[in-house]
Amino acid sequence: DVGAGTGLYMKALSRSVGESGKVFAVDISPNFVKHLRDRSKTEGLSNVEVVLCSDRNANLPKNSVDRIFICDVYHHFEYPALTMQSLHDALRQDGKLILVDFHRAPKESDEQRRSWLSGHIRAPQETFKQEIIDAGFHFDQEVTIDGFQENYLLQFTKSK
């Protein structure tokens, strides 16, 4: 979980991988990292390892993960090429990357919300998709999810 923040998905991911699996909860904020460590300890999530990343590197071991989940934070990546290269290195061959992010100007939102998103999101979906492809990922599909109005979900596989 890259950009894990407050740990919204931490418990669900921990349960999903089970006791024999491992979840890396990665964040750039030392305060969020402390919160994630405290929360994982309090909730008994022994299969969660919290990682402090930098703006250029996710700080994950090479070939250590099967799935990468990036939800609503990719647009914050200051050095997307470097960050994505570090994630490519961490992902095992044929591993999956799931990206959820905001449309820059969603049709379903009101004008004020569209204006805010347009100023907040650094680039449109196609740019993000191409940045990830350029980092060595193969685009698999865009997944349609009922209820997604401002977001999209893209799935990629690590290329050889």
PDB file of C-alpha atoms in Angstrom:
ATOM      1  CA  ASP A   1       0.000   0.000   0.000  1.00  0.00           C
ATOM      2  CA  VAL A   2       2.018   2.931  -1.331  1.00  0.00           C
ATOM      3  CA  GLY A   3       0.874   6.172   0.257  1.00  0.00           C
ATOM      4  CA  ALA A   4      -0.814   4.281   3.084  1.00  0.00           C
ATOM      5  CA  GLY A   5      -1.561   7.475   5.034  1.00  0.00           C
ATOM      6  CA  THR A   6      -3.837   6.704   7.976  1.00  0.00           C
ATOM      7  CA  GLY A   7      -4.052   3.026   7.050  1.00  0.00           C
ATOM      8  CA  LEU A   8      -7.523   2.964   5.539  1.00  0.00           C
ATOM      9  CA  TYR A   9      -6.789  -0.305   3.686  1.00  0.00           C
ATOM     10  CA  MET A  10      -4.239  -1.786   6.104  1.00  0.00           C
ATOM     11  CA  LYS A  11      -6.520  -4.162   8.005  1.00  0.00           C
ATOM     12  CA  ALA A  12      -8.277  -5.404   4.854  1.00  0.00           C
ATOM     13  CA  LEU A  13      -4.963  -5.999   3.092  1.00  0.00           C
ATOM     14  CA  SER A  14      -3.560  -7.738   6.174  1.00  0.00           C
ATOM     15  CA  ARG A  15      -6.521 -10.111   6.267  1.00  0.00           C
ATOM     16  CA  SER A  16      -6.357 -10.651   2.516  1.00  0.00           C
ATOM     17  CA  VAL A  17      -2.755 -11.893   2.512  1.00  0.00           C
ATOM     18  CA  GLY A  18      -3.213 -13.944   5.688  1.00  0.00           C
ATOM     19  CA  GLU A  19      -0.670 -14.915   8.310  1.00  0.00           C
ATOM     20  CA  SER A  20       1.792 -16.280   5.768  1.00  0.00           C
ATOM     21  CA  GLY A  21       1.703 -13.083   3.687  1.00  0.00           C
ATOM     22  CA  LYS A  22       3.116  -9.640   4.262  1.00  0.00           C
ATOM     23  CA  VAL A  23       1.818  -6.119   3.703  1.00  0.00           C
ATOM     24  CA  PHE A  24       4.147  -3.178   3.263  1.00  0.00           C
ATOM     25  CA  ALA A  25       2.427   0.047   4.372  1.00  0.00           C
ATOM     26  CA  VAL A  26       4.548   2.749   2.733  1.00  0.00           C
ATOM     27  CA  ASP A  27       4.352   6.481   3.378  1.00  0.00           C
ATOM     28  CA  ILE A  28       6.545   9.559   3.009  1.00  0.00           C
ATOM     29  CA  SER A  29       5.272  11.312   6.150  1.00  0.00           C
ATOM     30  CA  PRO A  30       7.066  10.426   9.402  1.00  0.00           C
ATOM     31  CA  ASN A  31       3.852  11.267  11.289  1.00  0.00           C
ATOM     32  CA  PHE A  32       1.805   8.839   9.189  1.00  0.00           C
ATOM     33  CA  VAL A  33       4.534   6.197   9.547  1.00  0.00           C
ATOM     34  CA  LYS A  34       4.356   6.527  13.342  1.00  0.00           C
ATOM     35  CA  HIS A  35       0.563   6.340  13.200  1.00  0.00           C
ATOM     36  CA  LEU A  36       0.697   3.243  10.963  1.00  0.00           C
ATOM     37  CA  ARG A  37       3.173   1.519  13.287  1.00  0.00           C
ATOM     38  CA  ASP A  38       1.065   2.327  16.349  1.00  0.00           C
ATOM     39  CA  ARG A  39      -2.123   1.221  14.635  1.00  0.00           C
ATOM     40  CA  SER A  40      -0.700  -2.041  13.293  1.00  0.00           C
ATOM     41  CA  LYS A  41       0.606  -2.880  16.769  1.00  0.00           C
ATOM     42  CA  THR A  42      -2.676  -1.943  18.492  1.00  0.00           C
ATOM     43  CA  GLU A  43      -4.706  -3.955  15.986  1.00  0.00           C
ATOM     44  CA  GLY A  44      -2.346  -6.935  16.141  1.00  0.00           C
ATOM     45  CA  LEU A  45      -1.458  -6.815  12.455  1.00  0.00           C
ATOM     46  CA  SER A  46       1.789  -8.754  12.760  1.00  0.00           C
ATOM     47  CA  ASN A  47       2.061  -9.238   8.996  1.00  0.00           C
ATOM     48  CA  VAL A  48       2.274  -5.474   8.320  1.00  0.00           C
ATOM     49  CA  GLU A  49       5.661  -3.832   7.902  1.00  0.00           C
ATOM     50  CA  VAL A  50       5.601  -0.039   7.849  1.00  0.00           C
ATOM     51  CA  VAL A  51       8.134   1.648   5.555  1.00  0.00           C
ATOM     52  CA  LEU A  52       9.207   5.298   5.398  1.00  0.00           C
ATOM     53  CA  CYS A  53       9.826   6.181   1.759  1.00  0.00           C
ATOM     54  CA  SER A  54      11.397   9.202   0.095  1.00  0.00           C
ATOM     55  CA  ASP A  55      10.087  11.334  -2.744  1.00  0.00           C
ATOM     56  CA  ARG A  56      12.228   9.290  -5.157  1.00  0.00           C
ATOM     57  CA  ASN A  57      12.241   5.758  -3.745  1.00  0.00           C
ATOM     58  CA  ALA A  58       9.649   3.512  -2.109  1.00  0.00           C
ATOM     59  CA  ASN A  59      12.429   1.829  -0.079  1.00  0.00           C
ATOM     60  CA  LEU A  60      11.091  -1.664  -0.694  1.00  0.00           C
ATOM     61  CA  PRO A  61      13.416  -4.650  -1.190  1.00  0.00           C
ATOM     62  CA  LYS A  62      13.911  -5.786  -4.791  1.00  0.00           C
ATOM     63  CA  ASN A  63      11.566  -8.519  -5.995  1.00  0.00           C
ATOM     64  CA  SER A  64       9.741  -8.505  -2.658  1.00  0.00           C
ATOM     65  CA  VAL A  65       6.100  -7.846  -3.564  1.00  0.00           C
ATOM     66  CA  ASP A  66       3.398  -9.495  -5.677  1.00  0.00           C
ATOM     67  CA  ARG A  67       0.996  -6.545  -5.728  1.00  0.00           C
ATOM     68  CA  ILE A  68       1.361  -2.789  -5.484  1.00  0.00           C
ATOM     69  CA  PHE A  69      -1.664  -0.704  -4.530  1.00  0.00           C
ATOM     70  CA  ILE A  70      -1.551   3.074  -5.048  1.00  0.00           C
ATOM     71  CA  CYS A  71      -4.806   4.775  -4.094  1.00  0.00           C
ATOM     72  CA  ASP A  72      -5.420   8.502  -4.556  1.00  0.00           C
ATOM     73  CA  VAL A  73      -1.768   9.475  -4.092  1.00  0.00           C
ATOM     74  CA  TYR A  74      -0.043   9.012  -7.462  1.00  0.00           C
ATOM     75  CA  HIS A  75      -0.859  12.601  -8.389  1.00  0.00           C
ATOM     76  CA  HIS A  76       1.353  13.685  -5.448  1.00  0.00           C
ATOM     77  CA  PHE A  77       4.476  11.902  -6.754  1.00  0.00           C
ATOM     78  CA  GLU A  78       7.065  14.630  -7.277  1.00  0.00           C
ATOM     79  CA  TYR A  79       9.458  12.359  -9.163  1.00  0.00           C
ATOM     80  CA  PRO A  80       7.165   9.786 -10.762  1.00  0.00           C
ATOM     81  CA  ALA A  81       9.825   8.244 -13.027  1.00  0.00           C
ATOM     82  CA  LEU A  82      12.181   7.551 -10.108  1.00  0.00           C
ATOM     83  CA  THR A  83       9.425   6.407  -7.770  1.00  0.00           C
ATOM     84  CA  MET A  84       7.946   4.090 -10.387  1.00  0.00           C
ATOM     85  CA  GLN A  85      11.378   2.637 -11.161  1.00  0.00           C
ATOM     86  CA  SER A  86      11.827   1.768  -7.483  1.00  0.00           C
ATOM     87  CA  LEU A  87       8.380   0.153  -7.458  1.00  0.00           C
ATOM     88  CA  HIS A  88       9.173  -1.748 -10.658  1.00  0.00           C
ATOM     89  CA  ASP A  89      12.322  -3.070  -8.971  1.00  0.00           C
ATOM     90  CA  ALA A  90      10.346  -4.127  -5.876  1.00  0.00           C
ATOM     91  CA  LEU A  91       7.658  -5.966  -7.839  1.00  0.00           C
ATOM     92  CA  ARG A  92       8.201  -9.617  -8.701  1.00  0.00           C
ATOM     93  CA  GLN A  93       7.986 -10.707 -12.338  1.00  0.00           C
ATOM     94  CA  ASP A  94       4.363 -10.757 -13.543  1.00  0.00           C
ATOM     95  CA  GLY A  95       3.323  -8.879 -10.396  1.00  0.00           C
ATOM     96  CA  LYS A  96       0.396  -6.470 -10.584  1.00  0.00           C
ATOM     97  CA  LEU A  97       0.186  -2.753  -9.944  1.00  0.00           C
ATOM     98  CA  ILE A  98      -3.230  -1.279  -9.177  1.00  0.00           C
ATOM     99  CA  LEU A  99      -3.631   2.481  -9.503  1.00  0.00           C
ATOM    100  CA  VAL A 100      -6.678   4.356  -8.251  1.00  0.00           C
ATOM    101  CA  ASP A 101      -6.631   8.096  -8.735  1.00  0.00           C
ATOM    102  CA  PHE A 102      -8.838  11.071  -9.472  1.00  0.00           C
ATOM    103  CA  HIS A 103     -10.035  12.216 -12.863  1.00  0.00           C
ATOM    104  CA  ARG A 104      -8.683  15.696 -13.361  1.00  0.00           C
ATOM    105  CA  ALA A 105     -12.117  17.108 -14.234  1.00  0.00           C
ATOM    106  CA  PRO A 106     -14.823  14.516 -13.528  1.00  0.00           C
ATOM    107  CA  LYS A 107     -18.097  15.158 -15.347  1.00  0.00           C
ATOM    108  CA  GLU A 108     -20.192  14.034 -12.384  1.00  0.00           C
ATOM    109  CA  SER A 109     -18.783  16.667 -10.002  1.00  0.00           C
ATOM    110  CA  ASP A 110     -20.027  20.198  -9.515  1.00  0.00           C
ATOM    111  CA  GLU A 111     -18.088  23.114 -10.985  1.00  0.00           C
ATOM    112  CA  GLN A 112     -16.342  24.015  -7.704  1.00  0.00           C
ATOM    113  CA  ARG A 113     -15.149  20.419  -7.201  1.00  0.00           C
ATOM    114  CA  ARG A 114     -14.008  20.122 -10.840  1.00  0.00           C
ATOM    115  CA  SER A 115     -12.069  23.365 -10.490  1.00  0.00           C
ATOM    116  CA  TRP A 116     -10.367  22.169  -7.295  1.00  0.00           C
ATOM    117  CA  LEU A 117      -9.473  18.773  -8.795  1.00  0.00           C
ATOM    118  CA  SER A 118      -8.140  20.408 -11.950  1.00  0.00           C
ATOM    119  CA  GLY A 119      -5.766  22.514  -9.851  1.00  0.00           C
ATOM    120  CA  HIS A 120      -4.863  19.686  -7.451  1.00  0.00           C
ATOM    121  CA  ILE A 121      -4.218  16.813  -9.870  1.00  0.00           C
ATOM    122  CA  ARG A 122      -0.926  17.426 -11.702  1.00  0.00           C
ATOM    123  CA  ALA A 123      -1.884  15.660 -14.938  1.00  0.00           C
ATOM    124  CA  PRO A 124      -4.691  13.719 -16.613  1.00  0.00           C
ATOM    125  CA  GLN A 125      -5.193   9.949 -16.516  1.00  0.00           C
ATOM    126  CA  GLU A 126      -3.473   9.330 -19.875  1.00  0.00           C
ATOM    127  CA  THR A 127      -0.295  11.047 -18.649  1.00  0.00           C
ATOM    128  CA  PHE A 128      -0.208   8.922 -15.495  1.00  0.00           C
ATOM    129  CA  LYS A 129      -0.840   5.783 -17.550  1.00  0.00           C
ATOM    130  CA  GLN A 130       2.041   6.632 -19.890  1.00  0.00           C
ATOM    131  CA  GLU A 131       4.418   7.416 -16.999  1.00  0.00           C
ATOM    132  CA  ILE A 132       3.766   3.957 -15.575  1.00  0.00           C
ATOM    133  CA  ILE A 133       4.210   2.271 -18.964  1.00  0.00           C
ATOM    134  CA  ASP A 134       7.476   4.198 -19.413  1.00  0.00           C
ATOM    135  CA  ALA A 135       8.689   2.745 -16.089  1.00  0.00           C
ATOM    136  CA  GLY A 136       8.436  -0.777 -17.538  1.00  0.00           C
ATOM    137  CA  PHE A 137       4.864  -1.796 -16.811  1.00  0.00           C
ATOM    138  CA  HIS A 138       2.378  -3.275 -19.275  1.00  0.00           C
ATOM    139  CA  PHE A 139      -1.095  -1.741 -19.199  1.00  0.00           C
ATOM    140  CA  ASP A 140      -3.682  -4.490 -18.673  1.00  0.00           C
ATOM    141  CA  GLN A 141      -7.010  -2.772 -18.297  1.00  0.00           C
ATOM    142  CA  GLU A 142      -9.130  -0.027 -16.854  1.00  0.00           C
ATOM    143  CA  VAL A 143     -11.616  -1.532 -14.428  1.00  0.00           C
ATOM    144  CA  THR A 144     -15.069   0.012 -14.199  1.00  0.00           C
ATOM    145  CA  ILE A 145     -16.361   0.151 -10.634  1.00  0.00           C
ATOM    146  CA  ASP A 146     -19.942   1.062  -9.813  1.00  0.00           C
ATOM    147  CA  GLY A 147     -19.978   4.156  -7.652  1.00  0.00           C
ATOM    148  CA  PHE A 148     -16.683   5.577  -8.931  1.00  0.00           C
ATOM    149  CA  GLN A 149     -17.545   9.075 -10.092  1.00  0.00           C
ATOM    150  CA  GLU A 150     -14.340  11.026  -9.547  1.00  0.00           C
ATOM    151  CA  ASN A 151     -11.908   8.106  -9.682  1.00  0.00           C
ATOM    152  CA  TYR A 152     -10.595   5.501 -12.078  1.00  0.00           C
ATOM    153  CA  LEU A 153      -8.777   2.195 -11.557  1.00  0.00           C
ATOM    154  CA  LEU A 154      -5.975   1.039 -13.852  1.00  0.00           C
ATOM    155  CA  GLN A 155      -4.256  -2.350 -13.690  1.00  0.00           C
ATOM    156  CA  PHE A 156      -0.697  -2.995 -14.888  1.00  0.00           C
ATOM    157  CA  THR A 157       1.693  -5.965 -14.934  1.00  0.00           C
ATOM    158  CA  LYS A 158       5.457  -5.818 -14.523  1.00  0.00           C
ATOM    159  CA  SER A 159       6.976  -6.242 -17.973  1.00  0.00           C
ATOM    160  CA  LYS A 160       9.996  -8.417 -18.562  1.00  0.00           C
TER     161      LYS A 160
END
